[in-house]
XYZ file of N, CA and C in Angstrom:
714
model
N 29.846 97.401 63.053
C 30.025 95.935 62.984
C 31.230 95.529 63.934
N 32.202 96.437 63.974
C 33.205 96.053 65.012
C 32.837 95.731 66.437
N 31.741 96.280 66.831
C 31.078 96.197 68.311
C 30.205 95.046 68.310
N 29.789 94.340 67.239
C 28.738 93.303 67.358
C 29.191 92.110 68.227
N 28.423 91.624 69.154
C 28.787 90.456 69.835
C 27.565 89.366 69.723
N 27.747 88.170 69.358
C 29.092 87.701 69.105
C 29.650 88.148 67.711
N 30.960 88.215 67.540
C 31.448 88.843 66.337
C 31.156 88.056 65.178
N 31.168 88.683 63.937
C 30.843 88.003 62.758
C 32.166 87.439 62.111
N 32.090 86.401 61.383
C 33.193 85.768 60.701
C 33.576 86.660 59.584
N 32.647 87.010 58.765
C 32.913 87.575 57.616
C 32.010 89.148 57.663
N 32.661 90.197 57.240
C 31.988 91.588 57.196
C 30.665 91.456 56.179
N 29.662 91.981 56.716
C 28.379 92.115 55.959
C 28.618 92.968 54.769
N 29.499 94.089 54.992
C 29.740 94.987 53.801
C 31.186 95.298 53.878
N 31.844 95.246 52.666
C 33.103 95.450 52.446
C 33.341 97.021 52.156
N 34.139 97.652 53.102
C 34.236 99.094 52.853
C 35.750 99.321 52.488
N 35.961 99.230 51.190
C 37.371 99.410 50.645
C 38.020 100.637 50.937
N 37.204 101.690 51.181
C 37.656 103.128 51.523
C 38.472 103.185 52.640
N 38.337 102.188 53.559
C 39.130 102.215 54.757
C 40.731 102.278 54.462
N 41.042 101.514 53.470
C 42.538 101.673 53.075
C 42.961 102.978 52.695
N 42.086 103.646 51.832
C 42.450 105.059 51.424
C 42.493 105.990 52.634
N 41.516 105.880 53.525
C 41.310 106.898 54.715
C 42.470 106.563 55.725
N 42.868 105.211 55.777
C 43.884 104.940 56.634
C 45.224 105.582 56.296
N 45.557 105.724 55.021
C 46.728 106.387 54.468
C 46.708 107.857 54.674
N 45.473 108.433 55.022
C 45.552 109.842 55.148
C 45.613 110.214 56.598
N 45.517 109.324 57.693
C 45.722 109.510 58.969
C 47.117 110.096 59.456
N 47.952 109.501 58.744
C 49.432 109.878 59.038
C 50.013 109.890 57.467
N 51.328 110.439 57.424
C 51.918 110.520 56.170
C 52.397 109.148 55.688
N 51.451 108.410 55.222
C 51.816 106.892 55.022
C 52.929 106.815 53.770
N 52.944 107.550 52.781
C 53.878 107.287 51.764
C 55.166 107.854 52.299
N 55.245 108.794 52.981
C 56.634 109.293 53.431
C 57.288 108.373 54.336
N 56.340 107.686 55.217
C 56.836 106.790 56.198
C 57.274 105.428 55.409
N 56.514 105.137 54.446
C 56.900 104.067 53.575
C 58.205 104.256 53.007
N 58.581 105.418 52.409
C 59.798 105.635 51.898
C 60.880 105.600 52.810
N 60.724 106.073 54.135
C 61.626 106.030 55.164
C 61.848 104.469 55.533
N 60.967 103.725 55.762
C 61.031 102.340 56.019
C 61.773 101.513 54.973
N 61.423 101.749 53.626
C 62.168 101.050 52.556
C 63.683 101.559 52.596
N 63.878 102.782 52.835
C 65.242 103.223 52.765
C 66.028 102.274 53.950
N 65.517 102.455 55.089
C 66.153 101.785 56.219
C 66.388 100.231 56.015
N 65.349 99.651 55.429
C 65.482 98.199 55.015
C 66.498 97.909 54.046
N 66.550 98.736 52.963
C 67.544 98.441 51.877
C 68.907 98.773 52.505
N 69.214 99.562 53.287
C 70.487 99.886 53.728
C 70.874 98.562 54.803
N 69.961 98.208 55.515
C 70.123 97.113 56.413
C 70.539 95.823 55.683
N 69.819 95.567 54.509
C 70.100 94.538 53.776
C 71.434 94.440 53.208
N 71.913 95.586 52.784
C 73.175 95.898 52.143
C 74.432 95.582 53.238
N 74.146 96.314 54.358
C 75.056 96.075 55.295
C 75.318 94.660 55.827
N 74.074 93.992 55.890
C 74.103 92.558 56.289
C 74.819 91.650 55.476
N 74.456 91.870 54.206
C 74.969 90.753 53.252
C 76.482 91.151 52.883
N 77.061 92.345 53.390
C 78.427 92.623 53.296
C 79.266 92.169 54.304
N 78.770 92.441 55.590
C 79.472 92.245 56.742
C 79.546 90.721 57.213
N 78.228 90.161 57.331
C 78.119 88.919 57.876
C 78.857 87.777 57.192
N 78.885 87.632 55.865
C 79.696 86.698 55.211
C 81.229 86.877 55.341
N 81.719 88.109 55.305
C 83.158 88.417 55.606
C 83.439 87.825 57.041
N 82.798 88.327 58.006
C 83.031 87.859 59.452
C 83.047 86.360 59.554
N 81.914 85.814 59.017
C 81.631 84.349 59.129
C 82.860 83.570 58.540
N 83.309 84.115 57.448
C 84.440 83.555 56.666
C 85.719 83.480 57.636
N 85.964 84.565 58.333
C 87.063 84.528 59.357
C 86.970 83.613 60.488
N 85.710 83.335 60.794
C 85.326 82.548 61.967
C 85.341 80.970 61.506
N 85.361 80.616 60.301
C 85.064 79.276 59.831
C 86.232 78.790 58.843
N 86.831 79.612 58.044
C 87.783 79.128 57.095
C 89.237 79.504 57.430
N 89.314 80.412 58.240
C 90.821 81.019 58.649
C 91.043 80.416 59.892
N 92.244 79.914 60.128
C 92.751 79.407 61.474
C 93.592 80.469 62.087
N 93.091 80.954 63.197
C 93.981 81.968 63.956
C 93.751 81.716 65.494
N 94.723 82.176 66.181
C 94.712 81.861 67.753
C 93.412 82.525 68.414
N 92.736 81.657 69.041
C 91.554 82.304 69.963
C 90.367 82.400 69.020
N 90.345 81.848 67.842
C 89.198 81.924 66.923
C 87.881 81.518 67.628
N 87.904 80.272 68.194
C 86.762 79.665 68.753
C 86.166 80.510 69.931
N 87.175 80.884 70.887
C 86.764 81.650 71.955
C 86.155 83.029 71.589
N 86.644 83.746 70.571
C 86.092 85.000 70.174
C 84.687 84.716 69.556
N 84.595 83.668 68.835
C 83.236 83.383 68.251
C 82.295 83.127 69.296
N 82.600 82.502 70.459
C 81.687 82.247 71.477
C 81.311 83.589 72.168
N 82.148 84.509 72.213
C 81.800 85.756 72.644
C 80.781 86.459 71.949
N 81.056 86.457 70.476
C 80.308 86.952 69.616
C 78.837 86.418 69.685
N 78.732 85.161 69.785
C 77.576 84.289 69.760
C 76.811 84.604 71.068
N 77.450 84.912 72.125
C 76.932 85.028 73.425
C 76.080 86.476 73.432
N 76.527 87.356 72.574
C 75.776 88.591 72.576
C 74.265 88.504 71.979
N 73.988 87.224 71.419
C 72.573 87.021 71.138
C 71.640 87.003 72.187
N 72.175 86.646 73.375
C 71.406 86.411 74.610
C 71.147 87.634 75.436
N 71.838 88.837 74.938
C 71.674 90.084 75.616
C 70.455 90.814 75.167
N 69.472 91.036 75.984
C 68.180 91.744 75.698
C 68.511 93.124 75.209
N 67.904 93.523 74.093
C 68.002 94.819 73.568
C 67.723 95.882 74.579
N 66.614 95.797 75.504
C 66.254 96.845 76.272
C 67.392 97.151 77.331
N 68.288 96.114 77.645
C 69.285 96.246 78.636
C 70.413 97.278 78.244
N 70.502 97.419 76.816
C 71.600 98.219 76.357
C 71.055 99.495 75.673
N 69.643 99.824 75.680
C 69.145 100.935 75.112
C 69.751 102.299 75.535
N 69.860 102.438 76.900
C 70.465 103.575 77.477
C 71.864 103.913 77.085
N 72.666 102.852 77.048
C 74.011 102.936 76.627
C 74.118 103.246 75.213
N 73.437 102.701 74.301
C 73.322 102.806 72.928
C 72.953 104.383 72.547
N 71.855 104.741 73.259
C 71.329 106.217 72.979
C 72.365 107.204 73.358
N 73.172 106.966 74.468
C 74.260 107.907 74.931
C 75.314 108.005 74.010
N 75.727 106.821 73.435
C 76.765 106.762 72.412
C 76.445 107.623 71.196
N 75.233 107.223 70.740
C 74.868 107.961 69.415
C 74.693 109.425 69.692
N 74.243 109.758 70.887
C 73.824 111.163 71.236
C 75.222 111.892 71.192
N 76.339 111.323 71.847
C 77.550 111.948 71.892
C 78.387 112.254 70.603
N 77.950 111.343 69.567
C 78.339 111.549 68.221
C 77.549 112.291 67.323
N 76.405 112.714 67.861
C 75.545 113.644 67.183
C 74.745 112.967 66.044
N 74.356 111.724 66.235
C 73.669 111.032 65.111
C 72.213 110.704 65.590
N 71.820 111.256 66.638
C 70.315 110.998 67.073
C 69.461 111.654 65.992
N 68.255 111.045 65.690
C 67.299 111.559 64.655
C 67.872 111.425 63.223
N 68.714 110.398 63.107
C 69.275 109.943 61.849
C 69.141 108.549 61.769
N 69.329 108.022 60.333
C 69.075 106.561 60.243
C 70.299 105.840 60.540
N 71.439 106.544 60.897
C 72.699 105.753 61.239
C 72.600 104.848 62.285
N 72.068 105.326 63.434
C 71.935 104.238 64.651
C 71.251 103.076 64.253
N 70.292 103.009 63.240
C 69.595 101.778 62.773
C 70.383 101.106 61.694
N 71.089 101.873 60.883
C 71.812 101.102 59.766
C 73.276 100.780 59.973
N 73.824 101.556 60.519
C 75.434 101.573 60.658
C 75.906 100.226 61.425
N 75.125 99.829 62.512
C 75.578 98.601 63.225
C 75.571 97.299 62.302
N 74.641 97.378 61.357
C 74.407 96.222 60.410
C 75.774 95.968 59.586
N 76.408 96.937 59.408
C 77.803 96.971 58.579
C 78.819 96.327 59.348
N 78.579 96.005 60.727
C 79.663 95.354 61.431
C 79.221 93.999 61.914
N 78.034 93.439 61.279
C 77.664 92.180 61.528
C 76.522 92.025 62.572
N 75.910 90.896 62.443
C 74.872 90.382 63.365
C 75.102 89.056 63.919
N 75.135 88.906 65.200
C 75.515 87.635 65.779
C 74.949 86.328 65.186
N 73.708 86.487 65.156
C 72.944 85.266 64.805
C 73.076 84.933 63.266
N 73.077 86.079 62.434
C 73.355 85.798 60.984
C 74.756 85.312 60.837
N 75.683 85.955 61.597
C 77.077 85.487 61.265
C 77.118 83.946 61.771
N 76.467 83.554 62.772
C 76.301 82.031 63.106
C 75.862 81.270 61.914
N 74.686 81.779 61.292
C 74.230 81.012 60.231
C 75.190 80.820 59.081
N 75.859 81.962 58.729
C 76.782 81.849 57.603
C 78.017 81.016 57.856
N 78.539 81.116 59.142
C 79.632 80.328 59.621
C 79.245 78.746 59.566
N 78.117 78.394 59.938
C 77.727 77.062 59.883
C 77.553 76.602 58.365
N 77.181 77.356 57.613
C 77.048 77.131 56.096
C 78.595 77.047 55.590
N 79.316 77.938 55.969
C 80.783 77.655 55.427
C 81.620 76.605 55.768
N 81.266 76.193 57.026
C 81.935 74.899 57.465
C 81.660 73.684 56.889
N 80.466 73.721 55.993
C 80.132 72.579 55.201
C 80.716 72.496 53.937
N 81.288 73.616 53.504
C 81.804 73.653 52.188
C 83.121 72.827 52.297
N 83.583 72.218 51.179
C 84.744 71.486 51.137
C 86.050 72.404 51.229
N 87.026 72.044 51.966
C 88.210 72.760 51.997
C 89.285 72.537 50.874
N 88.931 71.395 50.021
C 89.858 71.064 49.116
C 90.068 72.134 47.891
N 88.793 72.748 47.685
C 88.904 73.892 46.628
C 89.619 74.980 47.134
N 89.632 75.264 48.467
C 90.256 76.417 49.021
C 91.782 76.031 48.958
N 92.185 74.995 49.297
C 93.658 74.487 49.403
C 94.061 74.500 47.816
N 93.306 74.056 46.980
C 93.727 74.174 45.573
C 94.004 75.479 45.166
N 93.055 76.372 45.595
C 93.361 77.827 45.203
C 94.662 78.515 45.789
N 94.743 78.009 46.946
C 96.073 78.501 47.552
C 97.405 78.038 46.964
N 97.135 76.808 46.518
C 98.435 76.326 45.730
C 98.636 77.055 44.507
N 97.455 77.606 43.833
C 97.429 78.319 42.647
C 98.046 79.678 42.865
N 98.189 80.204 44.077
C 98.539 81.544 44.512
C 97.514 82.531 44.775
N 96.261 82.018 45.186
C 95.357 82.886 45.466
C 95.375 83.261 46.869
N 95.000 84.607 47.218
C 95.090 85.019 48.661
C 93.595 84.719 49.160
N 93.467 85.098 50.552
C 92.233 84.811 51.092
C 90.927 85.493 50.558
N 91.367 86.725 50.187
C 90.136 87.458 49.657
C 89.817 86.975 48.213
N 90.693 86.519 47.423
C 90.348 85.898 46.143
C 89.458 84.600 46.262
N 90.164 83.774 47.311
C 89.332 82.538 47.590
C 87.855 82.720 48.075
N 87.688 83.794 48.934
C 86.263 84.148 49.399
C 85.458 84.704 48.405
N 86.174 85.554 47.460
C 85.284 86.176 46.389
C 84.799 85.215 45.214
N 85.943 84.445 44.844
C 85.816 83.666 43.633
C 85.158 82.280 43.916
N 85.459 81.703 45.070
C 85.146 80.278 45.336
C 84.064 80.169 46.491
N 84.142 80.863 47.618
C 83.271 80.659 48.645
C 81.878 81.244 48.380
N 81.883 82.519 47.881
C 80.737 83.299 47.598
C 79.833 82.738 46.418
N 80.401 82.329 45.556
C 79.353 81.701 44.548
C 78.556 80.362 44.977
N 79.178 79.632 45.943
C 78.547 78.658 46.473
C 77.536 78.905 47.847
N 77.682 80.284 48.139
C 76.941 80.589 49.331
C 75.721 81.520 49.000
N 75.358 81.702 47.850
C 74.232 82.485 47.522
C 72.930 82.116 48.194
N 72.692 80.927 48.494
C 71.404 80.577 49.356
C 71.478 81.141 50.594
N 72.618 80.863 51.210
C 72.751 81.284 52.624
C 72.667 82.920 52.753
N 73.298 83.653 51.785
C 73.217 84.918 51.802
C 71.912 85.528 51.558
N 71.041 84.850 50.573
C 69.709 85.055 50.475
C 68.900 85.169 51.697
N 69.196 83.928 52.621
C 68.428 83.881 53.821
C 68.856 85.057 54.710
N 70.174 85.474 54.820
C 70.515 86.642 55.538
C 69.777 87.851 55.114
N 69.703 88.020 53.810
C 69.025 89.213 53.268
C 67.562 89.221 53.685
N 66.790 88.013 53.634
C 65.396 87.962 53.993
C 65.218 88.241 55.475
N 66.097 87.755 56.387
C 65.989 87.891 57.786
C 66.244 89.391 58.085
N 67.168 89.973 57.365
C 67.523 91.357 57.654
C 66.409 92.294 57.183
N 65.723 91.918 56.138
C 64.587 92.824 55.646
C 63.438 92.809 56.596
N 63.080 91.384 57.148
C 62.071 91.374 58.078
C 62.268 92.035 59.214
N 63.607 92.023 59.856
C 63.825 92.748 61.119
C 63.886 94.306 60.851
N 64.344 94.715 59.878
C 64.243 96.202 59.615
C 62.780 96.711 59.337
N 62.066 95.977 58.692
C 60.707 96.476 58.255
C 59.760 96.333 59.531
N 60.074 95.442 60.486
C 59.138 95.252 61.570
C 59.638 95.913 62.744
N 60.793 96.487 62.720
C 61.388 97.162 64.008
C 60.638 98.295 64.420
N 60.214 98.380 65.794
C 59.665 99.468 66.295
C 60.379 100.241 67.371
N 60.995 99.394 68.252
C 61.790 100.039 69.387
C 62.957 100.820 69.000
N 63.672 100.325 67.854
C 64.899 101.223 67.356
C 64.438 102.551 66.741
N 63.434 102.546 65.806
C 62.999 103.886 65.356
C 62.394 104.824 66.452
N 61.722 104.083 67.340
C 61.015 104.935 68.515
C 61.973 105.782 69.161
N 63.212 105.009 69.488
C 64.226 105.715 70.322
C 65.084 106.711 69.693
N 65.437 106.232 68.522
C 66.522 107.116 67.745
C 65.980 108.225 66.874
N 64.796 107.980 66.329
C 64.114 108.984 65.465
C 63.236 109.901 66.231
N 63.382 111.144 66.108
C 62.661 112.129 66.936
C 61.846 113.122 66.223
N 62.069 113.332 64.877
C 61.308 114.097 64.028
C 60.310 113.344 63.260
N 59.171 113.976 63.104
C 58.072 113.107 62.409
C 58.428 112.853 60.959
N 59.146 113.794 60.335
C 59.590 113.436 58.848
C 60.361 112.175 58.708
N 61.055 111.716 59.783
C 61.815 110.497 59.654
C 61.328 109.253 60.130
N 60.062 109.330 60.737
C 59.362 108.105 61.279
C 59.318 107.006 60.252
N 59.066 105.815 60.749
C 58.787 104.731 59.961
C 57.314 104.220 60.035
N 56.930 103.314 59.188
C 55.474 102.773 59.329
C 55.172 102.185 60.726
N 56.066 101.504 61.211
C 55.646 100.855 62.564
C 55.296 101.965 63.671
N 56.072 103.138 63.550
C 55.678 104.044 64.571
C 54.312 104.850 64.005
N 54.087 104.859 62.670
C 52.951 105.412 62.206
C 51.608 104.912 62.651
N 51.632 103.690 62.958
C 50.500 102.988 63.655
C 49.995 103.567 64.863
N 50.949 104.268 65.540
C 50.541 104.702 66.956
C 49.760 106.194 66.674
N 49.794 106.628 65.487
C 49.004 107.869 65.244
C 47.501 107.595 65.444
N 47.126 106.343 65.296
C 45.627 106.090 65.444
C 45.173 106.360 66.915
N 46.218 106.326 67.840
C 45.714 106.380 69.139
C 46.410 107.541 70.035
N 47.138 108.294 69.327
C 48.035 109.379 69.983
C 47.162 110.531 70.358
N 45.986 110.835 69.651
C 45.213 111.988 70.038
C 44.230 111.453 71.188
N 43.548 110.389 71.118
C 42.627 110.015 72.111
C 42.733 108.475 72.283
N 43.296 108.020 73.211
C 43.393 106.580 73.562
C 42.075 105.894 73.699
N 40.976 106.665 73.862
C 39.612 105.990 74.011
C 38.807 106.059 72.783
N 39.269 106.646 71.878
C 38.616 106.845 70.437
C 39.629 106.440 69.417
N 39.852 105.033 69.347
C 40.707 104.522 68.348
C 39.906 104.022 67.083
N 40.112 104.420 65.932
C 39.479 104.035 64.743
C 40.037 102.623 64.332
N 39.413 101.629 64.933
C 39.957 100.173 64.724
C 39.827 99.853 63.231
N 38.781 100.283 62.573
C 38.691 99.770 61.097
C 39.947 100.445 60.408
N 40.303 101.637 60.638
C 41.330 102.269 59.973
C 42.822 101.675 60.409
N 42.884 101.437 61.728
C 44.011 100.736 62.261
C 44.279 99.350 61.668
N 43.238 98.596 61.413
C 43.387 97.339 61.002
C 43.700 97.356 59.247
N 43.091 98.501 58.713
C 43.514 98.514 57.327
C 44.948 98.882 57.143
N 45.421 99.845 57.886
C 46.698 100.338 57.902
C 47.758 99.125 58.213
N 47.441 98.301 59.144
C 48.169 97.313 59.530
C 48.198 96.221 58.449
N 47.263 96.007 57.692
C 47.143 95.073 56.432
C 48.004 95.655 55.491
N 48.014 96.966 55.187
C 48.903 97.471 54.216
C 50.428 97.341 54.608
N 50.615 97.534 55.856
C 52.085 97.492 56.232
C 52.642 96.039 56.259
N 51.697 95.021 56.718
C 52.186 93.637 56.641
C 52.215 93.133 55.294
N 51.402 93.753 54.281
C 51.322 93.005 52.881
C 52.766 92.836 52.357
N 53.652 93.850 52.344
C 54.960 93.411 51.738
C 55.829 92.366 52.422
N 55.494 92.243 53.656
C 56.299 91.156 54.385
C 55.616 89.798 53.851
N 54.379 89.661 53.707
C 53.583 88.595 53.245
C 54.143 88.138 51.904
N 54.057 89.164 51.027
C 54.552 88.901 49.684
C 56.066 88.408 49.634
N 56.844 89.028 50.575
C 58.271 88.606 50.431
C 58.406 87.116 50.887
N 57.545 86.659 51.918
C 57.666 85.366 52.338
C 56.993 84.328 51.253
N 56.068 84.852 50.560
C 55.371 83.908 49.586
C 56.466 83.749 48.303
N 57.053 84.896 47.977
C 58.083 84.814 46.844
C 59.364 83.975 47.271
N 59.729 83.997 48.527
C 61.084 83.439 48.818
C 60.931 82.510 50.009
N 59.710 81.759 50.090
C 59.419 80.898 51.248
C 60.446 79.772 51.212
N 60.961 79.295 50.167
C 61.788 78.150 50.094
C 63.040 78.502 50.760
N 63.625 79.718 50.425
C 64.825 80.011 51.078
C 64.623 80.500 52.436
N 63.428 80.995 52.681
C 63.196 81.443 54.217
C 63.177 80.144 55.139
N 62.529 79.156 54.609
C 62.465 77.928 55.418
C 63.734 77.221 55.579
N 64.482 77.289 54.494
C 65.744 76.469 54.501
C 66.640 77.296 55.538
N 66.506 78.531 55.724
C 67.407 79.120 56.564
C 67.381 78.672 57.934
N 66.260 78.004 58.400
C 66.044 77.266 59.820
C 66.907 76.144 59.848
N 67.386 75.504 58.770
C 68.011 74.303 58.817
C 69.484 74.396 58.326
N 69.949 75.576 58.071
C 71.290 75.842 57.608
C 72.291 75.357 58.664
N 73.161 74.612 58.346
C 74.289 74.123 59.266
C 73.711 73.022 60.198
N 72.561 72.672 60.210
C 72.071 71.523 61.113
C 72.254 70.047 60.476
N 72.645 70.035 59.153
C 72.789 68.573 58.533
C 74.041 68.746 57.718
N 74.932 67.729 57.938
C 76.181 67.759 57.206
C 75.936 67.245 55.802
């Protein structure tokens, strides 16, 4: 039925076994575990680093703050393929190729776009509470942890969602830094359907596997769509 022309809008026969067969073409459950691990660590690193960095760019006055922030923001416009060779060489020299560290560790140092989102959100918060806390003897870390963070849970949730989607859908990163099959992710697993013979692709199994892989992303969006959509307007309205 895949080859019928004109194509049919709905299949004449639902073959549910395609989903089971698709998981047997490649180690689906192992790749699922690898992808979930990378996604979880990416979320943790992002929600720890981005709010802290954004706080320094928005709530603390220090010389050259805005200029440094512009440099950080400018890194958003650097295409990832431009720095692939340099990144691979750096991680190879420290012996971390074929590990999850090249995919996870940079998230613990912040991501420019998510830092920008958090900074715009922090700049909307009233400074009166921060000033009152300083008068009471609170240091910057106490102000950040006890006053700013409780008000920033929606923005942190948006960063967590963006981080999860980016890690789950990432293909180029794992393709470059992961070299052993046991550490592959689901995105790379889809290439198994055409690795042996590019002219004999089981499209029914490929589409079934793609559905299984995208299903968690769809569920994530349906569960947190309000936070996801609000992330597009963070910092745009005073």
